[in-house]
Coordinates of C-alpha atoms and ligand atoms in Angstrom, one line a residue:
M1 CA 153.8 156.1 35.9
L2 CA 150.6 156.8 34.1
I3 CA 150.0 153.1 33.6
R4 CA 150.6 152.4 37.3
L5 CA 148.0 155.1 38.2
L6 CA 145.5 153.5 35.8
Q7 CA 146.2 150.1 37.3
A8 CA 145.6 151.5 40.8
L9 CA 142.5 153.2 39.5
Y10 CA 141.2 149.8 38.3
G11 CA 141.6 148.4 41.8
V12 CA 139.9 151.5 43.3
L13 CA 137.0 151.3 40.9
A14 CA 136.5 147.6 41.3
T15 CA 136.4 148.1 45.1
L16 CA 134.0 151.0 44.8
V17 CA 131.6 149.1 42.6
G18 CA 131.9 146.1 45.0
M19 CA 131.3 148.3 48.1
A20 CA 128.4 150.1 46.4
A21 CA 126.8 146.7 45.5
A22 CA 127.4 145.5 49.1
H23 CA 125.8 148.7 50.5
L24 CA 122.8 148.2 48.3
V25 CA 122.4 144.6 49.4
A26 CA 122.9 145.8 53.0
A27 CA 120.2 148.4 52.7
L28 CA 117.9 145.6 51.7
T29 CA 118.9 143.3 54.5
V30 CA 121.0 144.5 57.4
P31 CA 122.1 148.1 56.9
A32 CA 124.8 148.0 59.6
A33 CA 126.5 145.1 57.8
S34 CA 127.6 147.2 54.9
P35 CA 131.4 146.7 54.8
V36 CA 132.5 150.3 55.5
L37 CA 130.1 150.6 58.4
A38 CA 131.1 147.2 59.8
V39 CA 134.7 148.3 59.8
G40 CA 133.9 151.7 61.1
S41 CA 131.8 150.4 64.0
T42 CA 134.5 148.1 65.0
V43 CA 137.0 151.0 64.9
I44 CA 134.6 153.0 67.2
D45 CA 134.3 150.1 69.7
L46 CA 138.1 149.5 69.7
T47 CA 139.0 153.2 70.1
P48 CA 140.4 153.9 73.5
T49 CA 138.3 156.1 75.6
P50 CA 140.7 159.2 75.6
V51 CA 140.9 159.1 71.8
K52 CA 137.1 158.9 71.6
E53 CA 136.7 161.8 74.0
W54 CA 139.1 163.8 71.9
A55 CA 137.3 162.9 68.7
I56 CA 133.9 164.0 70.1
R57 CA 135.4 167.2 71.4
T58 CA 137.3 168.0 68.2
F59 CA 134.9 167.0 65.5
G60 CA 131.6 167.2 67.4
T61 CA 128.9 165.5 65.4
A62 CA 131.2 165.4 62.3
D63 CA 133.1 162.5 64.1
K64 CA 131.1 159.9 62.2
P65 CA 131.6 161.2 58.6
I66 CA 135.3 161.7 59.5
L67 CA 135.7 158.2 60.7
I68 CA 133.9 156.7 57.7
G69 CA 136.1 158.9 55.4
S70 CA 139.3 157.6 57.1
V71 CA 138.2 154.0 56.8
L72 CA 137.4 154.6 53.1
V73 CA 140.8 156.2 52.4
V74 CA 142.7 153.3 54.0
V75 CA 140.6 150.7 52.1
L76 CA 141.0 152.6 48.8
I77 CA 144.8 152.8 49.2
L78 CA 144.9 149.0 49.7
A79 CA 142.5 148.6 46.7
G80 CA 144.9 150.7 44.6
I81 CA 147.7 148.4 45.5
A82 CA 145.5 145.4 44.6
G83 CA 144.9 147.0 41.2
I84 CA 148.6 147.4 40.5
V85 CA 149.3 143.8 41.7
A86 CA 146.5 142.6 39.4
A87 CA 148.4 143.9 36.4
R88 CA 151.1 141.3 37.0
R89 CA 149.0 138.5 38.5
L90 CA 145.3 139.0 38.2
T91 CA 144.5 136.2 40.6
L92 CA 146.7 137.8 43.3
G93 CA 145.0 141.2 42.8
I94 CA 141.6 139.6 43.0
T95 CA 142.6 137.7 46.1
M96 CA 143.6 141.0 47.8
I97 CA 140.2 142.5 47.0
V98 CA 138.4 139.4 48.2
G99 CA 140.6 139.5 51.3
L100 CA 139.6 143.1 52.1
A101 CA 135.9 142.1 51.8
A102 CA 136.6 139.1 54.0
I103 CA 138.0 141.3 56.7
A104 CA 134.8 143.4 56.6
G105 CA 132.7 140.2 56.6
V106 CA 134.4 138.9 59.7
L107 CA 134.0 142.3 61.5
A108 CA 130.4 142.4 60.5
L109 CA 129.9 138.9 62.0
L110 CA 131.6 139.9 65.2
R111 CA 129.1 142.8 65.8
P112 CA 127.1 142.2 68.9
S113 CA 123.8 141.2 67.3
A114 CA 125.1 139.8 64.1
G115 CA 123.7 136.7 62.3
V116 CA 124.8 134.9 59.2
L117 CA 122.8 137.3 57.1
D118 CA 125.5 140.0 58.1
L119 CA 128.0 138.1 55.9
V120 CA 125.9 138.6 52.7
P121 CA 126.9 142.2 52.0
S122 CA 130.7 141.4 52.3
A123 CA 130.2 138.3 50.1
V124 CA 128.6 140.5 47.5
A125 CA 131.5 143.0 47.8
A126 CA 134.0 140.2 47.2
L127 CA 132.1 138.8 44.2
V128 CA 131.3 142.1 42.5
G129 CA 134.7 143.6 43.3
A130 CA 136.5 140.5 41.9
L131 CA 134.4 140.4 38.7
T132 CA 134.8 144.1 38.1
L133 CA 138.6 143.9 38.4
A134 CA 138.8 140.9 36.1
G135 CA 136.4 142.6 33.7
L136 CA 138.4 145.8 33.6
Y137 CA 141.6 144.0 32.8
R138 CA 140.0 141.7 30.3
F139 CA 138.2 144.5 28.5
A140 CA 140.9 147.2 28.7
D141 CA 144.2 146.1 30.0
P142 CA 146.2 149.4 30.2
A143 CA 149.5 147.6 29.8
P144 CA 150.7 145.6 26.8
A145 CA 149.8 142.0 26.8
H146 CA 151.5 140.0 29.4
A147 CA 152.1 136.4 29.1
V148 CA 151.2 134.0 31.8
G149 CA 153.9 131.8 33.2
P150 CA 157.6 132.2 33.6
S151 CA 157.9 135.0 31.0
D152 CA 155.6 137.0 33.2
A153 CA 158.1 137.0 36.0
M154 CA 160.8 137.8 33.5
A155 CA 159.0 140.8 32.1
A156 CA 158.6 142.1 35.6
R157 CA 162.3 141.7 36.3
T158 CA 163.3 143.4 33.1
E159 CA 161.1 146.3 33.8
G160 CA 162.4 146.6 37.3
D161 CA 166.1 146.4 36.2
H162 CA 165.8 149.2 33.7
G163 CA 163.6 151.3 36.0
H164 CA 161.4 152.5 33.2
D165 CA 157.8 151.9 32.5
V166 CA 156.1 149.6 30.1
D167 CA 154.8 152.4 27.9
H168 CA 158.2 152.3 26.2
A169 CA 157.6 148.7 25.3
E170 CA 156.6 147.7 21.8
P171 CA 152.9 148.2 21.4
T172 CA 151.1 144.9 21.0
T173 CA 147.8 144.0 19.6
T174 CA 146.2 143.3 22.9
S175 CA 147.1 146.6 24.5
A176 CA 143.9 148.5 25.1
S177 CA 143.4 151.7 23.2
R178 CA 142.9 154.9 25.1
R179 CA 139.3 154.7 24.1
T180 CA 138.6 151.3 25.6
V181 CA 140.4 152.4 28.8
L182 CA 138.1 155.5 29.0
I183 CA 135.0 153.4 28.4
A184 CA 136.1 150.9 31.0
T185 CA 136.9 153.5 33.7
G186 CA 133.8 155.6 32.8
G187 CA 131.6 152.5 32.8
A188 CA 132.9 151.4 36.2
T189 CA 132.5 154.9 37.7
L190 CA 128.9 155.1 36.4
A191 CA 128.1 151.7 37.7
A192 CA 129.5 152.5 41.2
A193 CA 127.5 155.8 41.3
A194 CA 124.3 154.2 40.0
I195 CA 124.4 151.3 42.5
A196 CA 125.3 153.7 45.3
G197 CA 122.3 155.9 44.3
A198 CA 120.0 152.9 44.3
G199 CA 121.3 152.0 47.8
R200 CA 120.5 155.5 49.0
W201 CA 117.1 155.3 47.5
V202 CA 116.3 152.0 49.1
T203 CA 117.5 153.3 52.5
Q204 CA 115.2 156.3 52.1
V205 CA 112.2 154.2 51.2
R206 CA 112.9 151.7 54.0
L207 CA 113.4 154.5 56.5
G208 CA 109.8 155.5 55.8
G209 CA 108.0 158.0 58.1
T210 CA 107.8 157.9 61.8
D211 CA 104.6 159.8 61.9
I212 CA 102.6 157.2 63.8
A213 CA 99.6 158.3 65.8
L214 CA 100.3 158.5 69.5
P215 CA 97.7 158.2 72.2
A216 CA 97.2 161.2 74.5
A217 CA 98.8 161.2 77.9
A218 CA 96.6 160.3 80.9
D219 CA 98.9 162.5 83.0
K220 CA 99.6 165.6 80.9
A221 CA 102.2 168.3 81.6
A222 CA 101.0 171.9 82.0
A223 CA 101.6 174.1 78.9
L224 CA 105.2 175.1 78.7
P225 CA 105.6 178.7 79.7
T226 CA 106.9 181.2 77.1
G227 CA 110.7 181.2 77.2
L228 CA 113.1 184.1 77.0
E229 CA 114.2 183.5 73.4
E230 CA 112.0 186.3 72.0
R231 CA 113.4 188.8 74.4
I232 CA 117.1 187.7 74.5
P233 CA 118.4 187.1 71.1
G234 CA 120.9 184.2 71.0
I235 CA 119.7 182.4 74.0
S236 CA 118.8 178.6 73.7
A237 CA 115.1 178.0 73.0
F238 CA 113.3 177.0 76.2
R239 CA 112.3 173.8 74.4
T240 CA 114.8 172.3 71.9
P241 CA 113.1 171.5 68.6
N242 CA 113.6 167.9 67.6
D243 CA 115.7 168.8 64.6
D244 CA 118.1 170.8 66.7
F245 CA 118.4 168.3 69.5
Y246 CA 122.0 167.0 70.0
R247 CA 122.7 163.5 69.0
V248 CA 125.3 161.3 70.6
D249 CA 125.6 157.5 70.0
T250 CA 127.8 154.8 68.6
A251 CA 125.5 153.9 65.7
L252 CA 127.1 154.7 62.2
T253 CA 123.8 154.2 60.5
V254 CA 120.6 155.2 62.3
P255 CA 118.9 151.9 63.2
T256 CA 115.7 151.4 61.2
I257 CA 113.1 149.7 63.2
D258 CA 109.7 148.6 61.9
V259 CA 107.3 149.5 64.6
D260 CA 104.9 146.7 63.9
S261 CA 107.5 144.0 64.4
W262 CA 109.3 145.8 67.3
S263 CA 108.9 144.4 70.8
L264 CA 110.4 145.0 74.2
T265 CA 111.5 142.1 76.3
I266 CA 111.9 142.3 80.1
D267 CA 113.9 139.4 81.3
G268 CA 116.6 138.4 83.8
D269 CA 115.8 138.5 87.5
V270 CA 112.0 138.9 87.1
D271 CA 109.0 136.9 88.2
Q272 CA 107.9 136.4 84.7
E273 CA 109.5 137.3 81.4
V274 CA 107.4 139.9 79.6
E275 CA 107.3 140.9 75.9
L276 CA 105.5 144.1 75.0
S277 CA 104.5 145.2 71.5
F278 CA 104.4 148.9 70.6
D279 CA 100.6 148.8 71.0
D280 CA 100.9 147.1 74.4
L281 CA 103.2 149.8 75.5
A282 CA 101.2 152.7 74.0
G283 CA 98.1 151.2 75.6
M284 CA 99.5 151.6 79.1
R285 CA 99.1 154.7 81.3
L286 CA 101.1 157.4 79.5
V287 CA 102.6 160.4 81.2
E288 CA 104.1 163.6 79.7
R289 CA 107.2 165.1 81.4
D290 CA 109.6 168.0 80.6
I291 CA 113.1 166.7 81.0
T292 CA 116.5 168.0 80.0
L293 CA 118.9 165.4 78.7
T294 CA 122.7 165.8 79.0
C295 CA 125.6 163.9 77.6
V296 CA 128.5 163.0 79.9
S297 CA 130.9 164.1 77.0
N298 CA 129.6 167.7 77.3
D299 CA 132.5 170.0 78.3
V300 CA 131.6 173.0 80.5
G301 CA 129.8 175.3 78.2
G302 CA 129.4 172.6 75.5
P303 CA 126.5 171.8 73.1
Y304 CA 125.5 168.2 74.2
I305 CA 122.3 169.2 76.1
G306 CA 118.7 169.5 75.0
A307 CA 115.3 170.0 76.7
A308 CA 112.2 168.3 75.5
R309 CA 108.7 167.2 76.4
W310 CA 108.7 163.4 76.6
L311 CA 105.7 161.1 76.3
G312 CA 106.0 157.6 77.8
V313 CA 105.2 154.9 80.3
P314 CA 106.7 155.1 83.8
L315 CA 109.6 152.7 83.9
R316 CA 108.2 151.4 87.2
D317 CA 104.9 150.3 85.6
V318 CA 106.7 148.2 83.0
L319 CA 108.9 146.6 85.6
D320 CA 105.9 145.8 87.8
Q321 CA 104.4 143.8 84.9
A322 CA 107.4 141.5 85.0
G323 CA 107.7 141.5 88.8
I324 CA 111.1 142.5 90.0
D325 CA 113.1 141.3 92.9
T326 CA 114.7 144.3 94.5
T327 CA 117.0 142.3 96.7
G328 CA 118.8 140.7 93.8
A329 CA 119.3 142.9 90.8
D330 CA 121.0 146.3 91.0
Q331 CA 121.0 147.3 87.3
I332 CA 118.8 147.3 84.3
L333 CA 120.9 146.3 81.3
C334 CA 119.2 147.9 78.3
T335 CA 120.0 146.4 74.9
D336 CA 119.3 148.2 71.6
V337 CA 118.4 146.7 68.3
D338 CA 122.1 146.4 67.3
G339 CA 123.1 144.7 70.5
M340 CA 124.6 147.9 72.1
T341 CA 124.1 147.9 75.8
I342 CA 123.4 150.8 78.3
S343 CA 123.0 150.1 81.9
V344 CA 120.7 152.0 84.3
P345 CA 121.0 151.7 88.1
L346 CA 117.8 149.9 89.2
K347 CA 117.3 152.3 92.1
V348 CA 116.3 155.2 89.7
A349 CA 113.2 153.2 88.7
L350 CA 112.2 152.9 92.3
D351 CA 113.1 156.3 93.9
G352 CA 110.1 158.2 92.6
R353 CA 111.7 160.2 89.8
D354 CA 110.1 160.3 86.4
A355 CA 112.1 157.6 84.7
L356 CA 110.2 156.9 81.4
I357 CA 110.1 154.4 78.6
A358 CA 109.5 157.1 76.0
I359 CA 107.6 156.9 72.8
G360 CA 107.1 160.6 72.0
M361 CA 109.3 163.7 71.9
N362 CA 107.8 167.2 71.7
G363 CA 104.4 166.0 70.5
E364 CA 105.7 163.6 67.8
A365 CA 106.9 160.0 67.7
L366 CA 110.6 159.8 68.5
P367 CA 112.7 160.8 65.5
R368 CA 114.8 157.9 64.2
E369 CA 118.0 159.7 65.4
H370 CA 116.6 159.8 68.9
G371 CA 115.6 156.2 69.3
F372 CA 112.4 155.4 67.3
P373 CA 110.2 153.8 68.3
V374 CA 111.1 153.5 72.0
R375 CA 113.9 154.8 74.3
M376 CA 114.6 155.3 77.9
V377 CA 114.6 158.8 79.5
V378 CA 115.8 159.1 83.1
P379 CA 115.9 162.6 84.7
G380 CA 119.1 163.4 86.5
L381 CA 121.5 160.8 84.9
Y382 CA 123.7 161.4 82.0
G383 CA 122.5 159.7 78.8
F384 CA 125.2 157.0 78.7
V385 CA 123.8 155.4 81.9
S386 CA 120.1 156.0 81.2
A387 CA 118.9 157.0 77.8
C388 CA 119.1 153.8 75.7
K389 CA 117.7 154.5 72.2
W390 CA 116.2 151.9 69.9
M391 CA 115.6 149.8 73.0
V392 CA 114.5 146.2 72.5
K393 CA 115.3 144.5 75.9
M394 CA 115.7 145.3 79.5
T395 CA 117.5 142.7 81.6
L396 CA 117.4 142.8 85.4
T397 CA 120.8 141.8 86.6
T398 CA 123.8 142.9 88.7
Y399 CA 126.8 145.0 87.9
D400 CA 128.9 142.0 89.0
E401 CA 127.3 139.7 86.5
Q402 CA 127.1 141.8 83.3
E403 CA 128.8 144.9 82.0
A404 CA 127.4 147.5 79.6
Y405 CA 129.3 149.0 76.7
W406 CA 130.6 152.1 78.6
T407 CA 131.3 150.1 81.8
E408 CA 133.6 147.9 79.8
R409 CA 135.4 151.1 78.8
D410 CA 135.8 152.2 82.4
W411 CA 133.2 155.0 82.5
A412 CA 131.2 155.4 85.8
I413 CA 128.2 153.1 86.3
D414 CA 126.1 155.7 88.2
A415 CA 126.6 159.2 86.9
P416 CA 124.3 162.0 88.1
I417 CA 124.3 165.1 85.9
K418 CA 126.4 167.8 87.5
L419 CA 125.0 171.2 88.3
S420 CA 126.2 173.5 85.6
S421 CA 125.4 176.6 83.5
R422 CA 126.2 177.8 80.0
I423 CA 126.6 181.2 78.4
D424 CA 124.7 181.2 75.1
T425 CA 125.2 184.9 74.3
P426 CA 127.4 186.8 73.6
K427 CA 129.5 184.2 71.8
P428 CA 133.1 183.7 72.9
L429 CA 135.5 186.1 71.1
S430 CA 132.7 188.0 69.5
N431 CA 132.7 191.7 68.9
G432 CA 129.9 193.6 70.5
D433 CA 128.7 197.2 70.7
T434 CA 129.1 199.4 73.8
G435 CA 126.1 200.0 76.0
K436 CA 123.1 197.8 77.0
T437 CA 124.0 194.1 76.3
F438 CA 122.2 190.9 77.3
I439 CA 124.3 188.2 78.6
G440 CA 122.1 185.0 78.6
G441 CA 122.2 181.3 78.8
V442 CA 120.8 178.2 80.4
A443 CA 121.5 176.4 83.7
W444 CA 120.5 172.9 84.9
A445 CA 120.3 170.9 88.1
Q446 CA 118.1 167.9 87.1
G447 CA 116.4 166.5 90.2
S448 CA 116.9 169.5 92.5
G449 CA 116.2 172.4 90.2
I450 CA 117.9 175.8 89.7
K451 CA 117.6 178.5 92.4
G452 CA 119.8 181.1 90.9
V453 CA 122.4 182.0 88.4
E454 CA 125.2 184.6 88.9
V455 CA 127.4 186.4 86.4
R456 CA 130.9 187.7 86.9
I457 CA 132.5 190.3 84.8
D458 CA 136.3 190.8 84.6
G459 CA 136.8 188.9 87.8
G460 CA 134.6 191.3 89.8
P461 CA 131.9 190.2 92.3
W462 CA 129.3 187.6 91.4
Q463 CA 126.0 189.3 90.5
A464 CA 122.6 187.8 90.4
A465 CA 121.1 187.1 86.9
E466 CA 117.4 187.0 86.2
L467 CA 115.8 183.6 85.7
G468 CA 113.4 182.6 83.0
P469 CA 110.2 180.5 83.7
D470 CA 110.3 177.3 85.7
A471 CA 109.1 174.1 84.0
G472 CA 110.0 171.7 86.8
D473 CA 113.2 170.6 88.6
D474 CA 114.2 168.2 85.8
Y475 CA 114.1 171.0 83.2
W476 CA 116.7 173.6 82.6
R477 CA 116.2 177.3 83.3
Q478 CA 117.1 180.2 81.0
W479 CA 118.7 183.2 82.6
F480 CA 120.0 186.6 81.6
Y481 CA 121.9 189.6 82.9
E482 CA 121.7 193.1 81.6
W483 CA 125.2 194.5 81.2
D484 CA 126.4 198.0 80.4
A485 CA 129.3 197.1 78.1
E486 CA 132.3 199.5 78.0
P487 CA 134.9 199.4 75.2
G488 CA 137.7 196.9 75.5
Q489 CA 138.2 193.2 76.1
H490 CA 136.1 191.6 78.9
F491 CA 135.8 188.3 80.6
I492 CA 132.3 186.9 81.4
A493 CA 131.7 183.9 83.7
S494 CA 128.5 182.3 85.0
R495 CA 127.7 179.9 87.8
A496 CA 124.5 178.2 89.0
T497 CA 123.1 177.4 92.4
N498 CA 120.6 174.6 92.9
K499 CA 117.6 174.6 95.2
D500 CA 119.6 172.7 97.8
G501 CA 122.0 175.6 97.9
D502 CA 124.9 173.9 96.2
V503 CA 126.9 176.2 94.0
Q504 CA 128.4 175.2 90.7
T505 CA 132.0 174.2 91.5
A506 CA 135.1 175.9 90.0
V507 CA 137.0 172.7 90.3
R508 CA 137.7 171.5 86.8
A509 CA 137.0 167.9 85.7
R510 CA 137.1 166.5 82.2
P511 CA 134.1 164.4 81.0
F512 CA 135.8 161.0 81.7
P513 CA 134.6 159.1 83.7
E514 CA 131.6 160.9 85.2
G515 CA 131.1 164.3 83.6
S516 CA 132.8 167.7 83.4
S517 CA 132.8 170.4 86.0
G518 CA 134.2 173.9 86.3
I519 CA 133.1 177.4 85.4
Q520 CA 132.8 178.7 81.9
E521 CA 134.5 182.0 81.3
I522 CA 134.5 183.6 77.9
A523 CA 136.3 186.6 76.4
V524 CA 134.5 189.2 74.3
N525 CA 135.5 192.5 72.6
V526 CA 133.4 195.6 72.9
G527 CA 133.5 198.7 70.8
Ligands
MTE1 N1 121.3 152.6 71.6 C1 122.0 153.6 72.1 N2 121.5 154.5 72.9 C2 122.1 155.6 73.4 C3 123.5 155.8 73.0 C4 124.1 154.9 72.1 O1 125.2 155.0 71.7 N3 123.3 153.8 71.6 N4 124.1 156.9 73.5 C5 123.7 157.5 74.7 C6 124.2 158.8 75.0 S1 125.9 158.8 75.4 C7 123.5 159.9 75.1 S2 124.1 161.3 75.7 C8 122.1 159.9 74.7 C9 121.9 161.0 73.7 O2 120.5 160.9 73.2 P1 120.2 161.8 71.9 O3 121.1 161.4 70.8 O4 118.7 161.5 71.6 O5 120.4 163.2 72.3 O6 121.7 158.7 74.2 C10 122.2 157.5 74.8 N5 121.5 156.4 74.2
MO2 MO1 126.3 160.7 76.3

């Protein structure tokens, strides 16, 4: 038994050393081609929409580490089996490890924007994994010597027949001592850790800073009014700090783009193809806008919403450089640096709303997680049909001709953000004191703006809440209601009304395929 475990450990260690080496090479070349990430990304893309929705809802932003962990567990189980097989037939064990790396290599090659270079990390994993496994067995074979050839098979049969392990066999001269085994496993563990550490370091260095100087906006936004957060503890800040801004995307590693070599291509149904460098873009007329972004996967009352001040070039201005034919194309297919596509209805570029090609967020360059160096921001549409991050190309085309990532997965192609509100405080199921209590939260109706928010306690009448400051119709409003809490359990609900007079619907819808609806109602205990 112990020997089997050791053999499995050899397989696992060889694979870990191989994967660490591959990760290091990937960090130096194509980070997303690292074997685990290539497999993980493919799993994400193949996951059916309902499962994906469930994962986002259940694990939130931990969905990525959980996915990578699951891939690792499966790979390491197979690696353990390869290690045990290698004890009998080293070449077969090595073939299994090489096979695992080959699968990762093929998946890396199948990624949307992959080139031959994407094969290199998996090739390194295969080579290093194979050499490590061979090295471990050569240096410290945990089992007594096994002959090669017919007697090998015989030994296996004997062992199987008697159902006992080889440690009962006569010790032989080539059997590794406990000490050599310890040195071998320790050495391989250290090697894996050291190489993985180097990979991490390389990534950190390559990531570099995003603190590039941004020109000032020609069309500045007025100073943001002071929000309610100092008065109402627990309410969302009027402006979401970049570090707290929700992140939703399919990228397992944050794409690292070098701003000097980045460019944006506008092609497809245009008068002339245009390619803009970052300096070209930053040299255009820049505007500053306060816009609240929302994810279609946000459940009623959920966390995937954030409000920021964006700096960018009006989408219309960039399209005008290329010259667009508004009778042909009906969508802008945006492509990110990894080949991921997000489509935007062309009409949002033309209807006068503040659709931006953004280069700045809250006074800084875009953080890497939020699309450095350039992303799209379109007020009023959920992020999955508008907010392409790490954008490198915009193609003017039709929905008939080309499908974006989420369209292939049956999500809506045009998805306006639904009127909604969220209770930030008190927290669901919290225990509060009796007496004066602030109920507070945010409400949004991008495009039309919020006219009012109402609160309902224990199924009673809807009562008007007070609104926080107004920073434009594309931006959320904070709201609060002063409540005299009495002992016992209470139910608190909120609903918003937009400036057109539409009231937030009580009809429940799940996020798929065009966003959630319904009314949030929370239970709290008082006294
Ligand atoms: N390249 C790329 N852009 C993307 C996505 C993505 O997966 N890849 N996800 C979109 C979705 S679903 C949303 S809600 C927003 C979220 O933007 P944020 O992460 O900056 O909050 O980005 C959008 N842009
Ligand atoms: Mo989203």
